[in-house]
PDB file of C-alpha atoms in Angstrom:
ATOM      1  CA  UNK S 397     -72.291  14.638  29.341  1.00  0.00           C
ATOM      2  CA  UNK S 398     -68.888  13.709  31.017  1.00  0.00           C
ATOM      3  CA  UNK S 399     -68.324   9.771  30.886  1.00  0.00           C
ATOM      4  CA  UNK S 400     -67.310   8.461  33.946  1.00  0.00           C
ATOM      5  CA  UNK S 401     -63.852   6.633  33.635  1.00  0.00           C
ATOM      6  CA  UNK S 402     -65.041   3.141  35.039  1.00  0.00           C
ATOM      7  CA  UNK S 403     -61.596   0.542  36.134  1.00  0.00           C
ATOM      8  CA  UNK S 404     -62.476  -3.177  36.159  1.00  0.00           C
ATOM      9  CA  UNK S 405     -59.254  -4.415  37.609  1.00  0.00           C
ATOM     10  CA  UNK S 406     -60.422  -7.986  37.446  1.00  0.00           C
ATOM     11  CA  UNK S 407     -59.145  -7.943  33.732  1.00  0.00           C
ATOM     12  CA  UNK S 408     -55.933  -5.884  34.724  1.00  0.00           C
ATOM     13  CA  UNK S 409     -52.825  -8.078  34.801  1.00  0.00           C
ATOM     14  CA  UNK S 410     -49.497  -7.059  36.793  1.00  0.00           C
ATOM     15  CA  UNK S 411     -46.180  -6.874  35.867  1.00  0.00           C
ATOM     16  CA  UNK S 412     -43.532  -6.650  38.031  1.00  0.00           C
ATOM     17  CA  UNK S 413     -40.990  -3.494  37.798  1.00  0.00           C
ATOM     18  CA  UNK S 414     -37.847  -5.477  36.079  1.00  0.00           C
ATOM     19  CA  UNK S 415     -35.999  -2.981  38.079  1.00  0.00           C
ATOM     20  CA  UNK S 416     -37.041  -3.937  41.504  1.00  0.00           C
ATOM     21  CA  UNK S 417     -34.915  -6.955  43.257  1.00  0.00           C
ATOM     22  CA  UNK S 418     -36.332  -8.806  45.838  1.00  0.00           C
ATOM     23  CA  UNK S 419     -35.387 -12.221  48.081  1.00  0.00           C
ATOM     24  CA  UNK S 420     -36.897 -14.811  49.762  1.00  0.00           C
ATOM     25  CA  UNK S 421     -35.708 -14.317  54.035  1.00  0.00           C
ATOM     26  CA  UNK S 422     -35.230 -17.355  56.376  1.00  0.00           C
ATOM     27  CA  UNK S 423     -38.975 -17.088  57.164  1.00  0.00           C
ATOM     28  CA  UNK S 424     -40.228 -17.130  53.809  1.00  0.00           C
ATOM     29  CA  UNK S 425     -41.205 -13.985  53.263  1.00  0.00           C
ATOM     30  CA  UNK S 426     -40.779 -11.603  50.315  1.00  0.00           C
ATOM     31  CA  UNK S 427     -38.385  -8.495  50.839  1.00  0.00           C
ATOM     32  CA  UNK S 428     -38.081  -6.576  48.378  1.00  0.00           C
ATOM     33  CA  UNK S 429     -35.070  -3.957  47.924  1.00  0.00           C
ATOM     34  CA  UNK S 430     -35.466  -0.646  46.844  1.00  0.00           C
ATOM     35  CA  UNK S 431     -32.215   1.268  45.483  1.00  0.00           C
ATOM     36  CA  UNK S 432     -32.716   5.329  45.747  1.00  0.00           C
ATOM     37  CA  UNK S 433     -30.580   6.843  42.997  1.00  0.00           C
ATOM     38  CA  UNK S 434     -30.926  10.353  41.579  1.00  0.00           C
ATOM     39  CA  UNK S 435     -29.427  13.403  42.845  1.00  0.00           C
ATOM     40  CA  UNK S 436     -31.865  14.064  45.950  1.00  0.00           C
ATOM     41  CA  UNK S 437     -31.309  11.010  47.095  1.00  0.00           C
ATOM     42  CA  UNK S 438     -27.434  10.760  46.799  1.00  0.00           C
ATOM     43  CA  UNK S 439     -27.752  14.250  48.812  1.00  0.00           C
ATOM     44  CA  UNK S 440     -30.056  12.527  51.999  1.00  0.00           C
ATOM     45  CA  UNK S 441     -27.949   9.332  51.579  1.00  0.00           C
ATOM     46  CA  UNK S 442     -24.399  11.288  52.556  1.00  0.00           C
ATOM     47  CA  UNK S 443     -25.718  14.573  54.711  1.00  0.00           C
ATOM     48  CA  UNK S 444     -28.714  12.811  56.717  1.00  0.00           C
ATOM     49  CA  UNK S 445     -27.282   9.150  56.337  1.00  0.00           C
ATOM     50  CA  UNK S 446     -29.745   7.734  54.566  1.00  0.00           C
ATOM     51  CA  UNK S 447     -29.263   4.143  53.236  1.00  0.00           C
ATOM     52  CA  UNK S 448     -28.736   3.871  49.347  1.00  0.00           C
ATOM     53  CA  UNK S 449     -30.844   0.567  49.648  1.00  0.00           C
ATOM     54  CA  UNK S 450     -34.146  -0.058  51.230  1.00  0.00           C
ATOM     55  CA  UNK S 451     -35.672  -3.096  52.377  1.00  0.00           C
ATOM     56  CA  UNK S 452     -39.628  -3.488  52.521  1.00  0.00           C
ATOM     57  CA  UNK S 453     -40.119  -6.478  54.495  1.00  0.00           C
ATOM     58  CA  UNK S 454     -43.842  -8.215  52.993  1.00  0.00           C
ATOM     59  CA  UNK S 455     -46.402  -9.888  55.509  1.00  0.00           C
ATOM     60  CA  UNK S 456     -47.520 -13.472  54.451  1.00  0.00           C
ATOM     61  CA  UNK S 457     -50.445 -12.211  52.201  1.00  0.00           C
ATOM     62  CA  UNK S 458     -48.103  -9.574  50.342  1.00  0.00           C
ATOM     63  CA  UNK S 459     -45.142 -12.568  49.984  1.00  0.00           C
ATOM     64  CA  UNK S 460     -48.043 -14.374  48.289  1.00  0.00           C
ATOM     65  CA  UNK S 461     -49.302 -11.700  45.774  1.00  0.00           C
ATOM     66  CA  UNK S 462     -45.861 -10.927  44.708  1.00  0.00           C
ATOM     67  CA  UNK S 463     -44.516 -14.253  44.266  1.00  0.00           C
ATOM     68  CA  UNK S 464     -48.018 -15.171  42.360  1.00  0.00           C
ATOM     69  CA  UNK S 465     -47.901 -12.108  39.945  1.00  0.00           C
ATOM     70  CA  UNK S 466     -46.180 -13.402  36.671  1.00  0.00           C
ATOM     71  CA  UNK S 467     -47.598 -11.033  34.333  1.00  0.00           C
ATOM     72  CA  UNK S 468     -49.763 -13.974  33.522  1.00  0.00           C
ATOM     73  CA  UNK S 469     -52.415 -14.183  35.615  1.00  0.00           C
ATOM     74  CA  UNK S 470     -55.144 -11.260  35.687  1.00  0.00           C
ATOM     75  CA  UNK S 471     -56.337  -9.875  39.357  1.00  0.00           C
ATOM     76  CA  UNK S 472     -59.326 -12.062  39.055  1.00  0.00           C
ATOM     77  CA  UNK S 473     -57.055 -15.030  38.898  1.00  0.00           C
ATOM     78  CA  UNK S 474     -55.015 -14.063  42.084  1.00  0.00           C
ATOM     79  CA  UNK S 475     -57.787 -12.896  44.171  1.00  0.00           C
ATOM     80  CA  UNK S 476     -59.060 -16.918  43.414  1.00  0.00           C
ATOM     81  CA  UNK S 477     -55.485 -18.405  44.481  1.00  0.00           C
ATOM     82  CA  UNK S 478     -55.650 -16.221  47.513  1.00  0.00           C
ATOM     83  CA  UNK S 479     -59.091 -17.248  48.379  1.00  0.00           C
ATOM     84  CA  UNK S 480     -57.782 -20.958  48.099  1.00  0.00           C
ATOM     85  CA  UNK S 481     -54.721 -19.922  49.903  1.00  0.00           C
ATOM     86  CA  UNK S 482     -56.306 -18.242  52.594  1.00  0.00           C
ATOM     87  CA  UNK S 483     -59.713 -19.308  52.843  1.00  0.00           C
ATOM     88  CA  UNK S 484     -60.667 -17.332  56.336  1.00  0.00           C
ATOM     89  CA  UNK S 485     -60.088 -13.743  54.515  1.00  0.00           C
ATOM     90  CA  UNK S 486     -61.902 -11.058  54.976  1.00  0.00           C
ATOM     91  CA  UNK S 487     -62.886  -9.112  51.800  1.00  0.00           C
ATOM     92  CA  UNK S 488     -59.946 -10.690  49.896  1.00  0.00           C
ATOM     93  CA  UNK S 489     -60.525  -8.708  46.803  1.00  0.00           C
ATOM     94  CA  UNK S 490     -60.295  -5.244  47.980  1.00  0.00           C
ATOM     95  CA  UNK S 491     -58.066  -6.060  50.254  1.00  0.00           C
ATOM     96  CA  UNK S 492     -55.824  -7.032  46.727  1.00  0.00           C
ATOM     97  CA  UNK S 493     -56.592  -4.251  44.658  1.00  0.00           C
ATOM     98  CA  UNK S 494     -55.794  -1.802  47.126  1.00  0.00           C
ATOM     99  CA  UNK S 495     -52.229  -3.668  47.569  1.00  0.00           C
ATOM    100  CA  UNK S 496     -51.675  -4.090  44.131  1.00  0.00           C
ATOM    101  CA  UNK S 497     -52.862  -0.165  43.805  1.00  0.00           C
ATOM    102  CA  UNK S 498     -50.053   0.633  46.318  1.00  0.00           C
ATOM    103  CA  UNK S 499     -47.458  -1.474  44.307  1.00  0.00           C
ATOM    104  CA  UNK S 500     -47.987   0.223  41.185  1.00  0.00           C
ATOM    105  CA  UNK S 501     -48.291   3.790  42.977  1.00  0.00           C
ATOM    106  CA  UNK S 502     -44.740   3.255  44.239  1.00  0.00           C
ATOM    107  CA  UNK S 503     -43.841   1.825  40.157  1.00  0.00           C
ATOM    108  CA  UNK S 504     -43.151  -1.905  41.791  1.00  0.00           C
ATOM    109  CA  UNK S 505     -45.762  -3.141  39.694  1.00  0.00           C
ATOM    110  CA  UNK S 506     -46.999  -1.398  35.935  1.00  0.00           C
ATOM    111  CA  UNK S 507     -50.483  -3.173  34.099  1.00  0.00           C
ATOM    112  CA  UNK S 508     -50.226  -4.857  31.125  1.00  0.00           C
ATOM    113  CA  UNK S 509     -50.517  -2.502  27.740  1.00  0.00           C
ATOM    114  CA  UNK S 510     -49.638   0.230  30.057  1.00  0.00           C
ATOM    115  CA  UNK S 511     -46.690   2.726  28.913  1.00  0.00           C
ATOM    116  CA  UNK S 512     -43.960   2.903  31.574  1.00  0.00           C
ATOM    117  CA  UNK S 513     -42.857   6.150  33.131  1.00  0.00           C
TER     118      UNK S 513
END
């Protein structure tokens, strides 16, 4: 019988890529700049003018997440501070695992113990 591979990410804590800049705009919010290197890229960047470096823009809730996530704190911990933070959230715990989920798809973010790619 198979096991079924069951995540709690309430224990899971975040890093941040060391590789990924990011800066605080005028209105406080997170943007975070993404440098495309490799061959492909250097290929899009000079035939279809495609910027060498990307700016992602975060909303007030993402600014918050990434400026909380110290490789401390655990995703329990940060869905609490958001709670307090934002008290009239919807579903403030999904909503933060499927962020944090997108982070580390896009290797902003890597869990603790976890070998990098």
């Amino acid at each position: 019988m198979k096991k079924k591979n069951q995540q709690n990410y309430l224990d899971y804590i975040p890093v941040k890529n060391p590789d990924i800049e990011f800066q605080i705009n005028e209105d406080g919010r997170a943007v975070i700049l993404i440098e495309w290197k490799g061959f492909y890229h250097r290929i899009a960047q000079k035939f279809f003018h495609r910027p060498r470096v990307s700016d992602i823009t975060l909303d007030d809730y993402g600014t918050f997440v990434w400026t909380a996530v110290d490789g401390v704190k655990d995703v329990h911990q940060l869905s609490q501070e958001m709670e307090q933070k934002f008290p009239s959230m919807e579903k403030t715990m999904s909503r933060l695992i499927k962020f944090l989920e997108i982070m580390h798809d896009n290797h902003m973010i890597h869990w603790k113990g976890e070998k990098q790619k």
